[in-house]
PDB file of C-alpha atoms in Angstrom:
ATOM      1  CA  MET A   3     -31.002  21.692-124.531  1.00 34.00           C
ATOM      2  CA  GLN A   4     -33.593  23.805-125.597  1.00 39.00           C
ATOM      3  CA  SER A   5     -35.233  22.863-128.749  1.00 43.00           C
ATOM      4  CA  MET A   6     -33.811  25.214-131.749  1.00 41.00           C
ATOM      5  CA  PRO A   7     -35.966  27.322-133.380  1.00 42.00           C
ATOM      6  CA  GLN A   8     -35.344  26.429-137.460  1.00 45.00           C
ATOM      7  CA  ALA A   9     -33.913  29.440-139.074  1.00 45.00           C
ATOM      8  CA  LYS A  10     -33.635  30.479-142.907  1.00 43.00           C
ATOM      9  CA  SER A  11     -30.331  30.936-144.473  1.00 37.00           C
ATOM     10  CA  THR A  12     -30.809  34.045-146.016  1.00 37.00           C
ATOM     11  CA  ALA A  13     -32.921  37.518-144.984  1.00 38.00           C
ATOM     12  CA  GLN A  14     -35.923  38.364-147.307  1.00 41.00           C
ATOM     13  CA  PRO A  15     -38.484  40.514-146.845  1.00 44.00           C
ATOM     14  CA  CYS A  16     -41.434  38.997-144.634  1.00 46.00           C
ATOM     15  CA  ARG A  17     -44.123  39.528-147.486  1.00 50.00           C
ATOM     16  CA  ASN A  18     -46.552  37.114-146.865  1.00 70.00           C
ATOM     17  CA  PRO A  19     -48.009  36.316-143.085  1.00 77.00           C
ATOM     18  CA  PRO A  20     -46.591  33.779-140.966  1.00 82.00           C
ATOM     19  CA  SER A  21     -47.960  30.287-140.350  1.00 87.00           C
ATOM     20  CA  PRO A  22     -48.825  29.962-136.352  1.00 85.00           C
ATOM     21  CA  GLU A  23     -45.439  28.000-136.224  1.00 89.00           C
ATOM     22  CA  GLU A  24     -43.332  30.530-137.681  1.00 91.00           C
ATOM     23  CA  ALA A  25     -44.716  33.161-135.837  1.00 91.00           C
ATOM     24  CA  SER A  26     -43.921  30.920-132.578  1.00 94.00           C
ATOM     25  CA  ARG A  27     -40.560  30.206-133.778  1.00 95.00           C
ATOM     26  CA  LEU A  28     -39.581  33.634-134.256  1.00 95.00           C
ATOM     27  CA  ALA A  29     -41.070  34.519-131.182  1.00 97.00           C
ATOM     28  CA  ASP A  30     -39.348  32.009-129.466  1.00 97.00           C
ATOM     29  CA  ILE A  31     -35.996  33.468-130.913  1.00 97.00           C
ATOM     30  CA  TYR A  32     -36.831  36.949-130.021  1.00 98.00           C
ATOM     31  CA  THR A  33     -37.109  35.517-126.531  1.00 98.00           C
ATOM     32  CA  LEU A  34     -33.720  33.906-126.455  1.00 98.00           C
ATOM     33  CA  LEU A  35     -32.386  37.302-127.529  1.00 98.00           C
ATOM     34  CA  ALA A  36     -33.714  39.076-124.938  1.00 98.00           C
ATOM     35  CA  GLN A  37     -32.575  36.843-122.382  1.00 97.00           C
ATOM     36  CA  LEU A  38     -28.781  37.049-123.615  1.00 97.00           C
ATOM     37  CA  MET A  39     -29.267  40.651-123.500  1.00 97.00           C
ATOM     38  CA  ARG A  40     -29.698  41.260-119.907  1.00 96.00           C
ATOM     39  CA  TYR A  41     -27.649  40.836-116.851  1.00 96.00           C
ATOM     40  CA  PRO A  42     -26.134  37.436-116.560  1.00 96.00           C
ATOM     41  CA  GLU A  43     -27.450  35.845-113.373  1.00 92.00           C
ATOM     42  CA  ASP A  44     -28.401  32.464-113.851  1.00 92.00           C
ATOM     43  CA  ALA A  45     -25.741  30.184-114.664  1.00 90.00           C
ATOM     44  CA  THR A  46     -27.732  27.029-116.150  1.00 91.00           C
ATOM     45  CA  GLY A  47     -30.022  29.081-118.361  1.00 94.00           C
ATOM     46  CA  LEU A  48     -26.949  30.695-119.584  1.00 95.00           C
ATOM     47  CA  SER A  49     -25.616  28.184-120.701  1.00 94.00           C
ATOM     48  CA  LEU A  50     -28.977  26.836-122.525  1.00 95.00           C
ATOM     49  CA  GLN A  51     -29.465  29.704-124.208  1.00 96.00           C
ATOM     50  CA  LEU A  52     -25.895  29.557-125.560  1.00 95.00           C
ATOM     51  CA  GLU A  53     -26.267  26.514-126.449  1.00 95.00           C
ATOM     52  CA  THR A  54     -29.321  27.127-128.365  1.00 96.00           C
ATOM     53  CA  ALA A  55     -27.497  30.590-130.243  1.00 96.00           C
ATOM     54  CA  LEU A  56     -24.565  28.234-131.009  1.00 95.00           C
ATOM     55  CA  GLU A  57     -27.027  25.741-133.006  1.00 95.00           C
ATOM     56  CA  LEU A  58     -28.620  28.958-134.415  1.00 96.00           C
ATOM     57  CA  ALA A  59     -25.393  29.987-135.957  1.00 96.00           C
ATOM     58  CA  GLU A  60     -24.399  26.805-137.152  1.00 95.00           C
ATOM     59  CA  ALA A  61     -28.617  26.405-138.929  1.00 95.00           C
ATOM     60  CA  LEU A  62     -27.555  29.923-140.616  1.00 95.00           C
ATOM     61  CA  ASP A  63     -23.945  28.828-141.675  1.00 96.00           C
ATOM     62  CA  TRP A  64     -22.241  31.281-139.830  1.00 95.00           C
ATOM     63  CA  ARG A  65     -19.026  28.967-138.990  1.00 93.00           C
ATOM     64  CA  ASP A  66     -16.486  31.602-137.482  1.00 93.00           C
ATOM     65  CA  GLU A  67     -19.097  33.522-135.177  1.00 91.00           C
ATOM     66  CA  ALA A  68     -19.972  30.095-133.730  1.00 92.00           C
ATOM     67  CA  GLU A  69     -16.507  28.680-133.773  1.00 93.00           C
ATOM     68  CA  GLU A  70     -15.363  31.614-131.742  1.00 93.00           C
ATOM     69  CA  LEU A  71     -18.158  31.391-129.167  1.00 92.00           C
ATOM     70  CA  ARG A  72     -17.973  27.593-129.222  1.00 91.00           C
ATOM     71  CA  GLN A  73     -14.135  28.005-127.894  1.00 92.00           C
ATOM     72  CA  TRP A  74     -14.971  30.617-125.626  1.00 92.00           C
ATOM     73  CA  PHE A  75     -17.792  28.487-124.442  1.00 88.00           C
ATOM     74  CA  GLN A  76     -15.951  24.970-123.952  1.00 87.00           C
ATOM     75  CA  GLN A  77     -13.166  26.611-121.881  1.00 89.00           C
ATOM     76  CA  CYS A  78     -15.283  28.132-119.582  1.00 88.00           C
ATOM     77  CA  PRO A  79     -16.176  26.876-116.550  1.00 86.00           C
ATOM     78  CA  ASP A  80     -18.644  29.316-115.426  1.00 91.00           C
ATOM     79  CA  VAL A  81     -20.249  31.386-117.627  1.00 93.00           C
ATOM     80  CA  CYS A  82     -21.792  33.707-115.622  1.00 94.00           C
ATOM     81  CA  SER A  83     -18.601  34.600-113.503  1.00 94.00           C
ATOM     82  CA  ALA A  84     -16.929  34.849-117.302  1.00 94.00           C
ATOM     83  CA  LEU A  85     -19.726  37.181-118.880  1.00 95.00           C
ATOM     84  CA  ARG A  86     -20.510  39.587-116.084  1.00 95.00           C
ATOM     85  CA  PRO A  87     -17.593  41.755-116.271  1.00 94.00           C
ATOM     86  CA  GLU A  88     -17.678  41.756-120.139  1.00 93.00           C
ATOM     87  CA  TYR A  89     -21.476  43.050-119.742  1.00 95.00           C
ATOM     88  CA  THR A  90     -20.367  45.430-117.182  1.00 94.00           C
ATOM     89  CA  ARG A  91     -17.743  46.807-119.462  1.00 92.00           C
ATOM     90  CA  LEU A  92     -19.919  47.139-122.636  1.00 94.00           C
ATOM     91  CA  PHE A  93     -22.913  48.568-121.135  1.00 94.00           C
ATOM     92  CA  ILE A  94     -23.221  49.410-118.091  1.00 91.00           C
ATOM     93  CA  THR A  95     -19.663  51.243-116.550  1.00 80.00           C
ATOM     94  CA  ALA A  96     -20.117  55.370-117.223  1.00 63.00           C
ATOM     95  CA  ARG A  97     -16.518  55.356-119.205  1.00 64.00           C
ATOM     96  CA  ARG A  98     -18.071  56.905-122.517  1.00 61.00           C
ATOM     97  CA  ARG A  99     -15.525  55.341-125.298  1.00 65.00           C
ATOM     98  CA  SER A 100     -16.195  52.091-124.315  1.00 68.00           C
ATOM     99  CA  THR A 101     -19.593  51.579-122.895  1.00 87.00           C
ATOM    100  CA  VAL A 102     -22.359  51.191-124.906  1.00 94.00           C
ATOM    101  CA  PRO A 103     -25.752  51.907-123.432  1.00 94.00           C
ATOM    102  CA  PRO A 104     -28.287  49.592-124.668  1.00 96.00           C
ATOM    103  CA  TYR A 105     -31.122  52.538-124.300  1.00 96.00           C
ATOM    104  CA  ALA A 106     -32.615  53.689-127.580  1.00 95.00           C
ATOM    105  CA  SER A 107     -32.878  57.462-125.990  1.00 94.00           C
ATOM    106  CA  VAL A 108     -29.360  57.191-125.683  1.00 93.00           C
ATOM    107  CA  HIS A 109     -28.538  56.675-129.423  1.00 93.00           C
ATOM    108  CA  LEU A 110     -31.516  58.663-130.657  1.00 91.00           C
ATOM    109  CA  ASP A 111     -32.363  61.613-128.331  1.00 86.00           C
ATOM    110  CA  ASP A 112     -30.026  64.806-129.317  1.00 80.00           C
ATOM    111  CA  GLU A 113     -29.559  64.968-125.452  1.00 78.00           C
ATOM    112  CA  ALA A 114     -28.502  61.552-125.387  1.00 76.00           C
ATOM    113  CA  LEU A 115     -29.656  60.631-121.814  1.00 79.00           C
ATOM    114  CA  LEU A 116     -31.871  57.910-120.168  1.00 82.00           C
ATOM    115  CA  GLU A 117     -35.386  57.953-120.164  1.00 84.00           C
ATOM    116  CA  GLY A 118     -35.250  60.442-122.583  1.00 86.00           C
ATOM    117  CA  ARG A 119     -38.078  61.299-125.271  1.00 92.00           C
ATOM    118  CA  SER A 120     -37.813  57.828-127.082  1.00 93.00           C
ATOM    119  CA  THR A 121     -38.402  55.885-124.056  1.00 94.00           C
ATOM    120  CA  GLU A 122     -41.829  57.510-123.522  1.00 95.00           C
ATOM    121  CA  ARG A 123     -42.721  57.357-127.779  1.00 96.00           C
ATOM    122  CA  ILE A 124     -41.222  53.007-127.171  1.00 96.00           C
ATOM    123  CA  HIS A 125     -43.837  52.898-123.473  1.00 95.00           C
ATOM    124  CA  ASP A 126     -46.681  54.508-125.712  1.00 96.00           C
ATOM    125  CA  PHE A 127     -46.457  52.289-128.241  1.00 97.00           C
ATOM    126  CA  TYR A 128     -46.432  49.473-125.997  1.00 96.00           C
ATOM    127  CA  ARG A 129     -49.485  50.856-124.288  1.00 95.00           C
ATOM    128  CA  SER A 130     -51.098  51.458-127.937  1.00 96.00           C
ATOM    129  CA  CYS A 131     -50.731  48.038-128.760  1.00 96.00           C
ATOM    130  CA  GLY A 132     -52.517  46.569-124.995  1.00 95.00           C
ATOM    131  CA  TYR A 133     -49.035  45.525-123.704  1.00 93.00           C
ATOM    132  CA  GLY A 134     -47.808  47.186-120.246  1.00 87.00           C
ATOM    133  CA  LEU A 135     -44.485  46.694-118.281  1.00 86.00           C
ATOM    134  CA  ALA A 136     -44.578  44.075-115.581  1.00 79.00           C
ATOM    135  CA  ALA A 137     -42.562  45.441-112.319  1.00 72.00           C
ATOM    136  CA  ALA A 138     -39.668  45.916-115.105  1.00 66.00           C
ATOM    137  CA  SER A 139     -36.342  46.773-113.335  1.00 80.00           C
ATOM    138  CA  GLU A 140     -35.204  48.769-116.885  1.00 89.00           C
ATOM    139  CA  PRO A 141     -36.459  51.697-118.496  1.00 93.00           C
ATOM    140  CA  ALA A 142     -39.277  51.093-121.441  1.00 95.00           C
ATOM    141  CA  ASP A 143     -36.848  51.176-124.251  1.00 96.00           C
ATOM    142  CA  HIS A 144     -34.317  48.422-122.722  1.00 97.00           C
ATOM    143  CA  ILE A 145     -32.940  46.185-125.724  1.00 98.00           C
ATOM    144  CA  ALA A 146     -34.150  43.077-123.855  1.00 97.00           C
ATOM    145  CA  LEU A 147     -37.506  44.741-123.443  1.00 96.00           C
ATOM    146  CA  GLN A 148     -38.481  45.985-126.627  1.00 97.00           C
ATOM    147  CA  LEU A 149     -37.330  41.997-127.813  1.00 98.00           C
ATOM    148  CA  ASP A 150     -39.768  40.973-125.114  1.00 96.00           C
ATOM    149  CA  PHE A 151     -42.341  42.988-126.834  1.00 97.00           C
ATOM    150  CA  LEU A 152     -41.324  41.690-130.390  1.00 98.00           C
ATOM    151  CA  ALA A 153     -41.746  38.344-129.381  1.00 97.00           C
ATOM    152  CA  ALA A 154     -44.997  39.225-127.795  1.00 97.00           C
ATOM    153  CA  LEU A 155     -46.754  40.522-130.948  1.00 97.00           C
ATOM    154  CA  ALA A 156     -45.032  37.246-132.918  1.00 96.00           C
ATOM    155  CA  ARG A 157     -47.002  35.047-130.566  1.00 95.00           C
ATOM    156  CA  ASP A 158     -49.636  37.076-130.669  1.00 95.00           C
ATOM    157  CA  GLY A 159     -49.816  37.096-134.789  1.00 94.00           C
ATOM    158  CA  ARG A 160     -49.707  41.075-134.770  1.00 95.00           C
ATOM    159  CA  ILE A 161     -47.247  41.004-137.772  1.00 93.00           C
ATOM    160  CA  ALA A 162     -48.325  44.693-138.575  1.00 94.00           C
ATOM    161  CA  GLU A 163     -47.477  46.205-135.085  1.00 96.00           C
ATOM    162  CA  GLU A 164     -44.335  44.414-135.322  1.00 96.00           C
ATOM    163  CA  GLU A 165     -43.431  45.458-138.881  1.00 95.00           C
ATOM    164  CA  GLN A 166     -44.028  49.074-137.693  1.00 96.00           C
ATOM    165  CA  PHE A 167     -42.394  48.839-134.604  1.00 97.00           C
ATOM    166  CA  LEU A 168     -39.158  47.607-135.829  1.00 97.00           C
ATOM    167  CA  GLY A 169     -39.356  49.915-138.519  1.00 95.00           C
ATOM    168  CA  THR A 170     -40.180  52.955-136.791  1.00 95.00           C
ATOM    169  CA  PHE A 171     -38.575  51.948-133.581  1.00 96.00           C
ATOM    170  CA  PHE A 172     -36.437  49.594-133.165  1.00 97.00           C
ATOM    171  CA  ARG A 173     -33.920  49.425-136.384  1.00 97.00           C
ATOM    172  CA  PRO A 174     -33.157  53.134-135.983  1.00 95.00           C
ATOM    173  CA  TRP A 175     -31.562  52.856-132.782  1.00 96.00           C
ATOM    174  CA  PHE A 176     -30.103  48.877-133.275  1.00 97.00           C
ATOM    175  CA  THR A 177     -28.117  50.001-136.447  1.00 96.00           C
ATOM    176  CA  ILE A 178     -26.652  52.575-134.603  1.00 95.00           C
ATOM    177  CA  PHE A 179     -26.036  50.706-131.142  1.00 96.00           C
ATOM    178  CA  LYS A 180     -24.674  47.404-132.729  1.00 97.00           C
ATOM    179  CA  GLU A 181     -22.064  49.346-135.091  1.00 95.00           C
ATOM    180  CA  LYS A 182     -20.894  51.154-131.349  1.00 94.00           C
ATOM    181  CA  CYS A 183     -20.557  47.501-129.658  1.00 95.00           C
ATOM    182  CA  PHE A 184     -18.496  46.418-132.180  1.00 94.00           C
ATOM    183  CA  GLN A 185     -16.368  49.034-132.320  1.00 92.00           C
ATOM    184  CA  ALA A 186     -15.701  48.964-128.421  1.00 91.00           C
ATOM    185  CA  ALA A 187     -14.345  45.338-129.055  1.00 86.00           C
ATOM    186  CA  ALA A 188     -17.786  43.681-127.882  1.00 86.00           C
ATOM    187  CA  HIS A 189     -16.995  40.020-126.207  1.00 92.00           C
ATOM    188  CA  PRO A 190     -18.076  36.970-128.913  1.00 93.00           C
ATOM    189  CA  VAL A 191     -21.108  36.322-127.135  1.00 95.00           C
ATOM    190  CA  TYR A 192     -22.771  39.584-127.654  1.00 96.00           C
ATOM    191  CA  ARG A 193     -20.877  39.854-131.283  1.00 94.00           C
ATOM    192  CA  LEU A 194     -23.122  36.897-132.075  1.00 96.00           C
ATOM    193  CA  THR A 195     -26.111  37.617-130.612  1.00 97.00           C
ATOM    194  CA  LEU A 196     -25.994  41.276-131.859  1.00 97.00           C
ATOM    195  CA  THR A 197     -25.486  39.755-135.260  1.00 96.00           C
ATOM    196  CA  LEU A 198     -28.379  37.196-134.629  1.00 97.00           C
ATOM    197  CA  ILE A 199     -30.726  40.303-133.714  1.00 98.00           C
ATOM    198  CA  ASP A 200     -29.848  42.227-136.580  1.00 97.00           C
ATOM    199  CA  PHE A 201     -30.582  38.779-138.678  1.00 96.00           C
ATOM    200  CA  PHE A 202     -33.913  38.282-137.307  1.00 96.00           C
ATOM    201  CA  THR A 203     -35.204  42.142-136.880  1.00 96.00           C
ATOM    202  CA  LYS A 204     -33.615  43.092-140.465  1.00 88.00           C
ATOM    203  CA  GLU A 205     -35.294  39.900-142.029  1.00 57.00           C
ATOM    204  CA  GLU A 206     -38.740  40.995-140.489  1.00 49.00           C
ATOM    205  CA  GLN A 207     -39.228  44.640-142.497  1.00 43.00           C
TER     206      GLN A 207
END
């Protein structure tokens, strides 16, 4: 089992620079959440990620969310096979009423298209901070890539850039995205993942 990053029980604005240990824990959390927002492929890795997410929920005293996920997890012999249809239904299929694409441009741009103006703005911010996309298979504004970027900023101690990205780029679209996912009856895995993302990104504003 992965070593669980410690979590605070209440969200408070980050006013003082975190210690290197705190920054490293937050980077690990961002990385975990990025992994959970990718298409499920590695059963062993996914099981470890879900166990860590459960530990985080328990540390935050989110009993209902933890119990809902634990019951599904314990009754599921093959987590990847069980979760792939849910990921596809929620994030990939073209049915507008039940699909919520995990890209900022779809939710922010007037055209509501993939790789819109918001995609390029986010990519430009990555580059302005000295980061690039290494053989990425998704546009720069995919939620997993944005969380990877936040993990890199946290790990490198770049708090000002992290807070700027959260306030300017991430939170404005994520709040819309999260609400749509809940309206589309997101699976317990994604309900908990999105709630964790909301908690840890809101906390850093």
